[in-house]
Short mmCIF file of C-alpha atoms and ligand atoms in Angstrom, two decimals:
data_model
loop_
_atom_site.label_atom_id
_atom_site.label_comp_id
_atom_site.label_asym_id
_atom_site.label_seq_id
_atom_site.Cartn_x
_atom_site.Cartn_y
_atom_site.Cartn_z
CA MET A 1 -29.71 11.97 -14.44
CA LEU A 2 -27.78 10.50 -11.50
CA LYS A 3 -24.06 10.00 -12.13
CA THR A 4 -23.93 6.27 -11.41
CA ASN A 5 -23.34 3.13 -13.47
CA LEU A 6 -26.69 1.70 -12.42
CA THR A 7 -29.81 1.41 -14.60
CA HIS A 8 -31.61 4.76 -14.37
CA VAL A 9 -35.38 4.76 -13.95
CA LEU A 10 -36.57 7.93 -15.69
CA SER A 11 -40.36 7.64 -15.59
CA GLU A 12 -43.30 5.87 -13.96
CA GLN A 13 -43.61 3.77 -17.13
CA GLU A 14 -39.99 2.62 -16.88
CA HIS A 15 -40.55 1.82 -13.22
CA ALA A 16 -43.56 -0.35 -14.07
CA LYS A 17 -41.66 -2.09 -16.88
CA LEU A 18 -38.69 -2.81 -14.61
CA LEU A 19 -40.93 -4.45 -12.02
CA GLN A 20 -42.77 -6.42 -14.68
CA GLU A 21 -39.62 -7.78 -16.27
CA ASN A 22 -37.67 -8.59 -13.09
CA GLU A 23 -38.63 -10.75 -10.14
CA ASN A 24 -36.19 -9.10 -7.70
CA VAL A 25 -35.55 -5.36 -7.87
CA MET A 26 -33.69 -2.87 -5.69
CA ILE A 27 -34.19 0.85 -6.44
CA CYS A 28 -32.27 3.62 -4.70
CA CYS A 29 -34.12 6.92 -4.97
CA GLY A 30 -31.84 9.80 -4.06
CA ARG A 31 -29.58 12.66 -5.11
CA MET A 32 -25.81 12.88 -5.63
CA GLY A 33 -25.33 13.57 -1.92
CA PRO A 34 -23.19 12.19 0.88
CA MET A 35 -25.80 9.79 2.25
CA CYS A 36 -26.74 8.47 -1.22
CA ILE A 37 -23.35 8.02 -2.94
CA PRO A 38 -22.13 5.21 -0.65
CA VAL A 39 -25.38 3.31 -1.33
CA TYR A 40 -24.99 3.63 -5.14
CA GLU A 41 -21.37 2.50 -4.80
CA SER A 42 -22.37 -0.61 -2.83
CA MET A 43 -25.08 -1.38 -5.40
CA GLU A 44 -22.60 -1.08 -8.29
CA GLU A 45 -20.36 -3.62 -6.58
CA LEU A 46 -23.21 -5.97 -5.63
CA GLU A 47 -24.57 -5.90 -9.19
CA ASN A 48 -21.72 -8.21 -10.27
CA GLU A 49 -22.39 -10.64 -7.41
CA TYR A 50 -26.18 -10.82 -7.46
CA LYS A 51 -27.18 -11.68 -11.01
CA ASN A 52 -30.73 -12.55 -9.85
CA ILE A 53 -31.43 -8.97 -8.81
CA LYS A 54 -31.97 -5.84 -10.92
CA PHE A 55 -30.25 -2.80 -9.39
CA ALA A 56 -31.51 0.66 -10.38
CA ASP A 57 -31.61 4.27 -9.26
CA MET A 58 -34.12 7.10 -9.61
CA GLU A 59 -33.65 10.83 -9.12
CA PHE A 60 -35.53 11.88 -6.00
CA ASP A 61 -36.52 15.29 -7.37
CA MET A 62 -38.06 14.21 -10.68
CA PRO A 63 -41.88 14.37 -10.55
CA ASP A 64 -42.26 10.70 -11.53
CA ALA A 65 -40.28 9.66 -8.45
CA ARG A 66 -43.57 10.12 -6.55
CA ILE A 67 -44.04 6.43 -7.39
CA ILE A 68 -41.45 5.83 -4.66
CA ARG A 69 -41.81 8.96 -2.52
CA ASN A 70 -45.53 8.29 -1.99
CA LEU A 71 -45.28 4.60 -1.16
CA PRO A 72 -46.98 3.80 2.16
CA GLU A 73 -43.76 2.02 3.17
CA CYS A 74 -41.90 5.36 2.84
CA ARG A 75 -44.49 7.43 4.71
CA SER A 76 -42.29 7.97 7.76
CA PHE A 77 -39.05 8.53 5.83
CA GLN A 78 -37.18 11.83 6.32
CA GLY A 79 -33.69 10.91 5.17
CA LEU A 80 -32.20 10.33 1.75
CA PRO A 81 -31.93 7.96 0.00
CA PHE A 82 -35.21 6.06 0.00
CA VAL A 83 -34.31 2.48 -0.96
CA VAL A 84 -37.07 0.09 -1.97
CA TYR A 85 -36.82 -3.67 -2.53
CA TYR A 86 -39.48 -5.35 -4.71
CA LYS A 87 -40.33 -9.03 -5.25
CA ASN A 88 -42.79 -9.86 -8.02
CA GLY A 89 -43.77 -6.19 -8.15
CA ASN A 90 -44.53 -5.93 -4.43
CA VAL A 91 -42.55 -3.93 -1.87
CA VAL A 92 -40.90 -6.35 0.54
CA LYS A 93 -38.60 -3.88 2.33
CA ALA A 94 -37.79 -0.16 2.34
CA THR A 95 -35.07 1.80 4.14
CA SER A 96 -34.36 5.48 4.76
CA SER A 97 -30.93 7.20 4.92
CA ILE A 98 -27.46 5.71 4.42
CA GLN A 99 -26.96 1.93 4.68
CA SER A 100 -23.67 0.04 4.65
CA LYS A 101 -22.89 -2.65 2.08
CA GLU A 102 -23.23 -5.17 4.90
CA GLN A 103 -26.73 -3.96 5.79
CA ILE A 104 -27.76 -4.03 2.12
CA THR A 105 -26.33 -7.53 1.64
CA ASP A 106 -28.28 -8.74 4.70
CA ILE A 107 -31.52 -7.42 3.20
CA LEU A 108 -30.80 -8.93 -0.24
CA ASP A 109 -30.03 -12.35 1.28
CA LYS A 110 -33.10 -12.25 3.49
CA GLN A 111 -35.57 -11.00 0.89
CA PHE A 112 -34.26 -12.64 -2.28
CA GLY A 113 -32.33 -15.63 -0.96
CA LYS A 114 -28.59 -16.03 -0.47
CA ASN A 115 -26.63 -15.61 -3.66
CA MET B 1 2.85 -14.08 -4.51
CA GLN B 2 -0.33 -12.56 -5.98
CA ASN B 3 -1.59 -11.23 -2.66
CA HIS B 4 1.73 -9.71 -1.60
CA PHE B 5 2.29 -5.97 -1.99
CA ASP B 6 5.12 -3.63 -1.04
CA VAL B 7 2.69 -1.40 0.85
CA ILE B 8 -0.91 -1.83 2.00
CA VAL B 9 -2.79 1.39 2.73
CA ILE B 10 -5.80 1.03 5.01
CA GLY B 11 -8.43 3.64 4.13
CA ALA B 12 -9.27 5.42 0.87
CA GLY B 13 -9.98 8.96 2.06
CA ALA B 14 -7.86 11.98 1.09
CA ALA B 15 -4.85 10.66 3.03
CA GLY B 16 -5.02 7.06 1.77
CA LEU B 17 -5.64 8.00 -1.87
CA THR B 18 -2.76 10.49 -1.81
CA ALA B 19 -0.47 7.81 -0.39
CA GLY B 20 -1.67 5.52 -3.19
CA ILE B 21 -0.87 8.17 -5.83
CA TYR B 22 2.67 8.82 -4.52
CA LEU B 23 3.56 5.16 -3.95
CA SER B 24 2.23 3.84 -7.25
CA ARG B 25 3.86 6.67 -9.18
CA ALA B 26 7.16 5.65 -7.54
CA LYS B 27 6.51 2.08 -8.79
CA VAL B 28 5.90 0.77 -5.29
CA ASN B 29 3.39 -2.05 -5.59
CA THR B 30 0.45 -0.74 -3.54
CA LEU B 31 -2.95 -1.99 -2.41
CA ILE B 32 -5.57 0.23 -0.77
CA LEU B 33 -8.16 -1.54 1.36
CA ASN B 34 -11.20 0.54 2.28
CA GLU B 35 -14.13 -0.28 4.51
CA GLY B 36 -16.73 2.23 3.32
CA ALA B 37 -17.21 4.29 0.19
CA ILE B 38 -14.09 5.61 -1.56
CA GLY B 39 -13.34 9.22 -0.60
CA GLY B 40 -14.20 8.93 3.08
CA GLN B 41 -15.31 12.22 4.60
CA MET B 42 -14.73 14.07 1.32
CA VAL B 43 -17.90 12.37 0.05
CA LEU B 44 -19.77 13.93 2.99
CA THR B 45 -18.82 17.41 1.83
CA HIS B 46 -21.04 19.07 -0.75
CA GLU B 47 -18.61 21.81 -1.63
CA ILE B 48 -14.89 22.13 -0.93
CA ALA B 49 -13.85 25.74 -1.52
CA ASN B 50 -10.50 25.76 0.28
CA TYR B 51 -8.51 23.18 -1.65
CA PRO B 52 -5.72 25.23 -3.27
CA GLY B 53 -5.76 25.32 -7.04
CA VAL B 54 -9.43 24.40 -7.30
CA GLU B 55 -11.90 27.23 -6.72
CA SER B 56 -14.82 25.02 -5.82
CA ILE B 57 -15.46 21.32 -6.20
CA SER B 58 -17.84 18.77 -4.71
CA GLY B 59 -16.18 16.37 -2.30
CA TYR B 60 -17.47 13.47 -4.41
CA GLU B 61 -15.81 14.85 -7.54
CA LEU B 62 -12.48 15.49 -5.78
CA ALA B 63 -12.53 11.92 -4.40
CA ARG B 64 -13.34 10.52 -7.84
CA ILE B 65 -10.37 12.35 -9.38
CA MET B 66 -7.99 11.21 -6.62
CA LYS B 67 -9.16 7.61 -7.07
CA SER B 68 -8.67 7.65 -10.82
CA GLN B 69 -5.25 9.33 -10.42
CA ALA B 70 -4.12 6.54 -8.07
CA GLN B 71 -5.50 3.84 -10.37
CA LYS B 72 -3.83 5.37 -13.42
CA PHE B 73 -0.46 4.99 -11.69
CA GLY B 74 -1.25 1.30 -11.08
CA CYS B 75 -2.60 1.34 -7.54
CA THR B 76 -5.04 -1.47 -6.69
CA ILE B 77 -8.07 -0.28 -4.72
CA LYS B 78 -10.58 -2.55 -3.01
CA SER B 79 -13.52 -0.94 -1.23
CA ASN B 80 -16.66 -1.79 0.72
CA LEU B 81 -14.91 -4.59 2.57
CA LYS B 82 -14.29 -5.49 6.18
CA ILE B 83 -10.83 -6.00 7.66
CA THR B 84 -11.34 -8.92 10.02
CA ASN B 85 -7.79 -9.47 11.23
CA MET B 86 -4.51 -7.53 11.26
CA ASN B 87 -1.09 -8.83 12.14
CA LEU B 88 1.23 -5.83 12.01
CA GLN B 89 3.95 -6.85 14.47
CA ASN B 90 6.08 -9.01 12.20
CA GLU B 91 8.29 -7.94 9.31
CA ILE B 92 5.70 -9.27 6.88
CA LYS B 93 2.38 -7.62 7.72
CA GLU B 94 -0.75 -9.71 7.25
CA ILE B 95 -4.27 -8.39 6.75
CA THR B 96 -7.35 -10.58 6.47
CA VAL B 97 -10.39 -9.26 4.65
CA ASN B 98 -13.95 -10.56 5.05
CA ASN B 99 -12.60 -13.50 7.08
CA LYS B 100 -11.21 -15.13 3.94
CA ASP B 101 -8.77 -13.17 1.76
CA VAL B 102 -5.30 -12.65 3.21
CA TYR B 103 -3.04 -9.85 1.91
CA THR B 104 0.57 -9.36 2.96
CA SER B 105 3.01 -6.47 2.67
CA SER B 106 6.31 -5.15 3.96
CA ALA B 107 4.83 -1.84 5.11
CA VAL B 108 1.40 -0.55 6.07
CA ILE B 109 -0.05 2.96 6.10
CA ILE B 110 -3.06 3.48 8.33
CA ALA B 111 -5.34 6.19 6.94
CA THR B 112 -8.64 5.25 8.53
CA GLY B 113 -9.79 8.82 9.26
CA GLY B 114 -12.74 9.47 11.49
CA LYS B 115 -16.52 9.19 11.69
CA SER B 116 -19.41 11.25 13.08
CA ARG B 117 -19.80 10.96 16.79
CA THR B 118 -23.26 9.76 17.78
CA ILE B 119 -25.08 10.78 20.96
CA GLY B 120 -25.68 7.16 21.97
CA SER B 121 -28.99 7.85 23.73
CA PRO B 122 -31.93 5.43 23.40
CA GLY B 123 -33.89 5.82 20.16
CA GLU B 124 -31.04 7.35 18.12
CA ASP B 125 -30.64 4.28 15.91
CA GLN B 126 -34.37 3.69 15.58
CA PHE B 127 -35.12 7.19 14.28
CA LYS B 128 -32.12 7.60 11.93
CA GLY B 129 -33.69 8.71 8.64
CA LYS B 130 -37.04 9.12 10.41
CA GLY B 131 -36.35 12.45 12.07
CA ILE B 132 -32.69 12.11 13.03
CA SER B 133 -30.09 13.23 10.50
CA TYR B 134 -26.35 13.88 10.31
CA CYS B 135 -26.50 15.84 7.03
CA ALA B 136 -28.27 19.20 6.73
CA THR B 137 -27.83 19.56 2.97
CA CYS B 138 -29.27 16.04 2.42
CA ASP B 139 -32.31 16.12 4.64
CA GLY B 140 -33.02 19.79 5.46
CA ASP B 141 -35.89 20.06 3.00
CA PHE B 142 -37.90 17.33 4.80
CA PHE B 143 -38.38 19.85 7.60
CA GLN B 144 -40.01 22.78 5.75
CA ASN B 145 -41.78 25.01 8.30
CA LYS B 146 -41.14 22.54 11.10
CA GLU B 147 -39.41 22.98 14.44
CA ILE B 148 -36.09 21.22 14.72
CA VAL B 149 -33.11 20.82 17.01
CA VAL B 150 -29.41 21.00 16.17
CA VAL B 151 -27.09 19.29 18.64
CA GLY B 152 -23.52 20.57 19.01
CA GLY B 153 -21.45 23.67 19.62
CA GLY B 154 -18.63 23.55 17.08
CA ASN B 155 -18.26 25.16 13.65
CA SER B 156 -20.32 22.50 11.83
CA ALA B 157 -23.23 22.68 14.28
CA LEU B 158 -23.54 26.47 14.15
CA GLU B 159 -22.98 26.74 10.40
CA GLU B 160 -25.55 24.03 9.69
CA ALA B 161 -28.05 25.49 12.20
CA VAL B 162 -27.98 28.76 10.24
CA SER B 163 -28.35 26.94 6.91
CA LEU B 164 -31.29 24.91 8.26
CA THR B 165 -33.25 28.13 8.98
CA LYS B 166 -33.87 28.20 5.18
CA TYR B 167 -36.29 25.33 5.77
CA ALA B 168 -37.30 25.12 9.41
CA SER B 169 -39.62 27.55 11.21
CA LYS B 170 -37.49 27.34 14.36
CA VAL B 171 -34.09 25.87 15.17
CA THR B 172 -33.06 25.17 18.76
CA ILE B 173 -29.39 24.52 19.35
CA ILE B 174 -28.71 22.15 22.25
CA HIS B 175 -25.14 22.18 23.53
CA GLN B 176 -23.54 20.43 26.49
CA PHE B 177 -21.35 23.36 27.62
CA ASN B 178 -22.17 26.96 28.56
CA HIS B 179 -20.02 28.30 25.71
CA PHE B 180 -19.40 27.39 22.05
CA GLN B 181 -16.22 25.95 20.51
CA ALA B 182 -17.01 27.51 17.11
CA PHE B 183 -15.30 30.51 15.48
CA GLU B 184 -16.75 33.81 16.64
CA HIS B 185 -18.32 34.69 13.28
CA TYR B 186 -20.36 31.45 13.31
CA VAL B 187 -21.55 32.19 16.86
CA ASP B 188 -22.46 35.77 15.88
CA GLU B 189 -24.38 34.62 12.83
CA ALA B 190 -26.39 32.13 14.90
CA ASN B 191 -27.00 34.71 17.65
CA ASN B 192 -28.29 37.23 15.14
CA ASN B 193 -30.67 34.81 13.43
CA PRO B 194 -34.22 35.35 14.77
CA LYS B 195 -35.20 31.73 14.05
CA ILE B 196 -32.45 30.31 16.29
CA SER B 197 -32.67 29.80 20.05
CA PHE B 198 -30.32 28.04 22.47
CA ILE B 199 -30.48 25.47 25.25
CA MET B 200 -27.05 25.40 26.88
CA GLU B 201 -25.47 22.93 29.33
CA SER B 202 -27.92 20.27 28.26
CA LYS B 203 -28.06 16.97 26.41
CA ILE B 204 -30.67 14.76 24.79
CA ILE B 205 -31.11 11.59 26.84
CA GLU B 206 -33.90 9.94 24.82
CA PHE B 207 -35.56 10.10 21.39
CA THR B 208 -39.19 8.97 21.19
CA GLY B 209 -41.97 8.79 18.63
CA ASP B 210 -44.20 6.42 16.78
CA GLU B 211 -43.28 5.88 13.12
CA LYS B 212 -41.27 9.13 13.13
CA LEU B 213 -39.41 11.03 15.80
CA SER B 214 -41.78 13.33 17.69
CA LYS B 215 -40.20 14.11 21.05
CA VAL B 216 -36.86 14.39 22.83
CA LYS B 217 -36.06 14.20 26.52
CA ILE B 218 -33.50 16.82 27.57
CA GLN B 219 -31.36 16.80 30.69
CA ASN B 220 -29.96 20.04 32.07
CA LEU B 221 -26.43 19.10 33.05
CA ALA B 222 -26.13 21.91 35.62
CA THR B 223 -29.35 21.14 37.54
CA ASN B 224 -30.08 17.56 36.38
CA GLU B 225 -33.61 18.72 35.60
CA ILE B 226 -35.31 16.73 32.84
CA SER B 227 -37.73 18.24 30.34
CA GLU B 228 -39.48 17.10 27.17
CA MET B 229 -39.70 18.87 23.83
CA GLU B 230 -41.99 18.13 20.88
CA ILE B 231 -39.84 18.20 17.78
CA ALA B 232 -39.99 17.11 14.11
CA GLY B 233 -36.28 16.61 13.54
CA VAL B 234 -32.87 16.50 15.18
CA PHE B 235 -29.61 17.19 13.33
CA ILE B 236 -26.51 15.95 15.14
CA PHE B 237 -23.08 17.60 14.66
CA ILE B 238 -21.01 16.73 17.71
CA GLY B 239 -17.65 16.09 16.12
CA TYR B 240 -15.70 13.10 14.97
CA VAL B 241 -13.99 10.12 16.54
CA PRO B 242 -10.92 8.48 15.00
CA ASN B 243 -11.45 5.08 13.39
CA THR B 244 -8.82 3.34 15.48
CA GLU B 245 -10.82 0.89 17.58
CA LYS B 246 -9.22 -2.09 15.79
CA LEU B 247 -5.74 -0.73 16.60
CA ASP B 248 -6.16 -0.43 20.35
CA GLY B 249 -3.48 -2.57 21.96
CA ILE B 250 -1.65 -3.03 18.64
CA ILE B 251 -0.08 0.40 18.14
CA GLU B 252 0.37 3.32 20.48
CA LEU B 253 -2.70 5.60 20.75
CA ASN B 254 -3.19 8.69 22.91
CA GLU B 255 -6.02 9.26 25.40
CA TRP B 256 -8.37 10.32 22.57
CA LYS B 257 -7.54 7.10 20.67
CA GLU B 258 -5.59 9.00 18.01
CA ILE B 259 -2.49 7.34 16.56
CA ILE B 260 0.80 8.64 17.91
CA VAL B 261 3.32 9.30 15.11
CA ASP B 262 6.75 10.90 14.72
CA LYS B 263 7.79 13.48 12.11
CA THR B 264 8.07 10.82 9.40
CA LEU B 265 4.58 9.63 10.38
CA ALA B 266 6.00 6.34 11.66
CA THR B 267 3.93 4.70 14.42
CA SER B 268 5.19 2.67 17.35
CA LEU B 269 5.46 -0.43 15.10
CA LYS B 270 8.30 -0.84 12.62
CA GLY B 271 7.09 -0.55 9.03
CA VAL B 272 3.72 0.88 10.05
CA TYR B 273 2.94 4.52 9.22
CA ALA B 274 -0.22 6.58 9.72
CA ALA B 275 -1.76 9.61 8.00
CA GLY B 276 -4.80 11.86 8.02
CA ASP B 277 -7.54 12.42 10.57
CA SER B 278 -6.77 9.28 12.57
CA ILE B 279 -3.42 10.61 13.82
CA ALA B 280 -2.82 12.89 16.80
CA LYS B 281 -2.84 16.41 15.35
CA ARG B 282 -4.58 19.75 15.73
CA TYR B 283 -6.08 20.56 12.31
CA ARG B 284 -8.15 18.13 10.27
CA GLN B 285 -8.68 19.26 6.69
CA VAL B 286 -8.38 17.77 3.20
CA THR B 287 -5.12 19.68 2.72
CA THR B 288 -3.60 18.33 5.94
CA ALA B 289 -4.75 14.78 5.12
CA VAL B 290 -3.18 15.09 1.65
CA ALA B 291 0.07 16.36 3.19
CA ASP B 292 0.13 13.49 5.68
CA GLY B 293 -0.56 10.97 2.90
CA THR B 294 2.42 12.34 1.00
CA ILE B 295 4.80 12.16 3.97
CA ALA B 296 3.66 8.66 5.00
CA ALA B 297 4.04 7.41 1.42
CA LEU B 298 7.55 8.82 1.05
CA SER B 299 8.57 7.41 4.45
CA ALA B 300 7.12 3.98 3.61
CA ALA B 301 8.86 4.00 0.19
CA GLU B 302 12.18 4.79 1.88
CA TYR B 303 11.59 1.95 4.35
CA ILE B 304 10.81 -0.49 1.52
CA ASN B 305 13.99 0.58 -0.31
CA SER B 306 16.06 0.06 2.82
CA LEU B 307 14.63 -3.45 3.18
CA LYS B 308 15.44 -4.20 -0.47
CA LYS B 309 19.02 -2.93 0.00
CA GLU B 310 19.42 -5.04 3.15
CA SER B 311 18.29 -8.15 1.31
CA VAL B 312 20.76 -7.47 -1.54
CA LEU B 313 23.63 -7.03 0.93
CA ALA B 314 22.70 -10.13 2.93
C1 LIG C 401 -19.25 17.54 6.70
C2 LIG C 401 -17.77 17.78 6.54
C3 LIG C 401 -17.34 18.88 5.85
C4 LIG C 401 -15.96 19.12 5.66
N1 LIG C 401 -15.58 20.20 4.94
C5 LIG C 401 -14.26 20.38 4.66
C6 LIG C 401 -13.84 21.43 3.79
O1 LIG C 401 -14.65 22.20 3.27
N2 LIG C 401 -12.50 21.55 3.55
C7 LIG C 401 -11.56 20.73 4.10
O2 LIG C 401 -10.37 20.89 3.81
N3 LIG C 401 -11.94 19.73 4.92
C8 LIG C 401 -13.25 19.53 5.22
N4 LIG C 401 -13.64 18.51 6.06
C9 LIG C 401 -12.59 17.66 6.68
C10 LIG C 401 -11.98 16.68 5.70
O3 LIG C 401 -13.02 16.09 4.93
C11 LIG C 401 -11.18 15.61 6.41
O4 LIG C 401 -10.25 16.19 7.28
C12 LIG C 401 -10.41 14.70 5.45
O5 LIG C 401 -11.22 14.30 4.37
C13 LIG C 401 -9.87 13.47 6.19
O6 LIG C 401 -9.32 12.56 5.30
P1 LIG C 401 -8.74 11.16 5.80
O7 LIG C 401 -8.26 10.44 4.59
O8 LIG C 401 -7.79 11.35 6.90
O9 LIG C 401 -9.95 10.37 6.47
P2 LIG C 401 -11.40 9.94 5.94
O10 LIG C 401 -11.89 10.87 4.93
O11 LIG C 401 -12.21 9.73 7.18
O12 LIG C 401 -11.14 8.55 5.20
C14 LIG C 401 -10.87 7.37 5.88
C15 LIG C 401 -11.28 6.18 5.06
O13 LIG C 401 -10.89 4.98 5.75
C16 LIG C 401 -11.97 4.05 5.75
N5 LIG C 401 -11.83 3.20 6.94
C17 LIG C 401 -12.12 3.49 8.23
N6 LIG C 401 -11.85 2.44 9.03
C18 LIG C 401 -11.37 1.45 8.23
C19 LIG C 401 -10.94 0.12 8.45
N7 LIG C 401 -10.90 -0.41 9.67
N8 LIG C 401 -10.56 -0.60 7.39
C20 LIG C 401 -10.55 -0.07 6.14
N9 LIG C 401 -10.96 1.17 5.87
C21 LIG C 401 -11.36 1.93 6.90
C22 LIG C 401 -13.21 4.91 5.77
O14 LIG C 401 -14.32 4.20 5.27
C23 LIG C 401 -12.80 6.06 4.85
O15 LIG C 401 -13.08 5.76 3.52
C24 LIG C 401 -15.00 18.23 6.24
C25 LIG C 401 -15.45 17.11 6.95
C26 LIG C 401 -16.81 16.88 7.11
C27 LIG C 401 -17.27 15.66 7.83
#
């Protein structure tokens, strides 16, 4: 399990449930590595600001993470973490590799409306 | 005043966190303001095996311990923010964060460290995470049995090139000079690895591809000849630049934009100290950053005490 304070998605079933129960979802799929940790840290801070969004993580190497790894939106990705933004269960944006808090905030505001 | 501190430390890497530990333990009211993730470059390091007293630790774990040590002594740490204005000239220093929150202090320690140098050629931004990487341990396994390039000629470039041969079928090192800056044993190891080849005195001038990176344009710097190379990935390790761009014109920097300090780590401005990778020095390690953080903190504490004594005498 990833060492973060975010909600951990541990299976495909949990992933489906999360999307069903939340309109706006951001999932960071990665490892405890240098490109991923800053993204988790930003998400932990943004979680308090954006109550309309569910923030979660998923371990890149668990078999069920194929639900993210195999998304068409992630086809060209070759850098961890894979971050996917969902609205009403549909992927609205996906990014590869490290992103700053500013870049993440821009995406959240654009995709889910300004907080 | 709620937003007034004795000392504001800018940067929460090894140097800034150490300064926070020393100052807060000495009951100096301290705020650390940090732009990125807490830990700075330590977080970029999978394993630190040369920090005395600890046989091996991940950079993330070491940063987490330093942060909690500083907080336990009462240090306030704010991270993932943007410093939008700095007024360091006056006796009371003023720092504006995110264009709205203003913090003041009697002394400031700059511990902004450094960041990876980028090549700056067209396509570099576009293919970041889609073939271009700055972290071998993070992204190496996306390039199983593929041909890749490593750019650079220092210790990191050669060490990572060798480690990437675990995944890649072929690694080509592209370096701008005709010799390497790395330690001899790194050069020997790369030379003796059958999967590694070299293109010297050359640089990448363009990255191209469709969804992913597929080709690089290479210029030979001796002949100006330009060639193309089909490639699945490029790992860039061409050193670090100090994070001092916001200080240009405010405090004295040298030609490499490193902060000039004296033995007490005082800068050219009264009450402003600097520590860690952003200062002008030869060796940049966690241990040296920690030592600088200690010296800057003790110097700043002495300065604060002298101000307090002056105000009592006045
Ligand atoms: C891949 C890698 C491997 C390494 N391996 C080792 C090793 O094994 N052993 C070893 O001893 N050393 C190692 N080093 C070197 C070591 O990590 C650094 O020398 C040391 O961490 C520098 O610490 P610092 O506090 O000076 O700067 P940094 O770690 O760079 O921290 C600076 C902090 O300031 C923040 N900042 C920057 N600008 C601003 C601003 N304007 N406002 C607010 N905050 C700002 C940054 O976000 C960052 O958090 C390695 C470095 C790298 C990159």
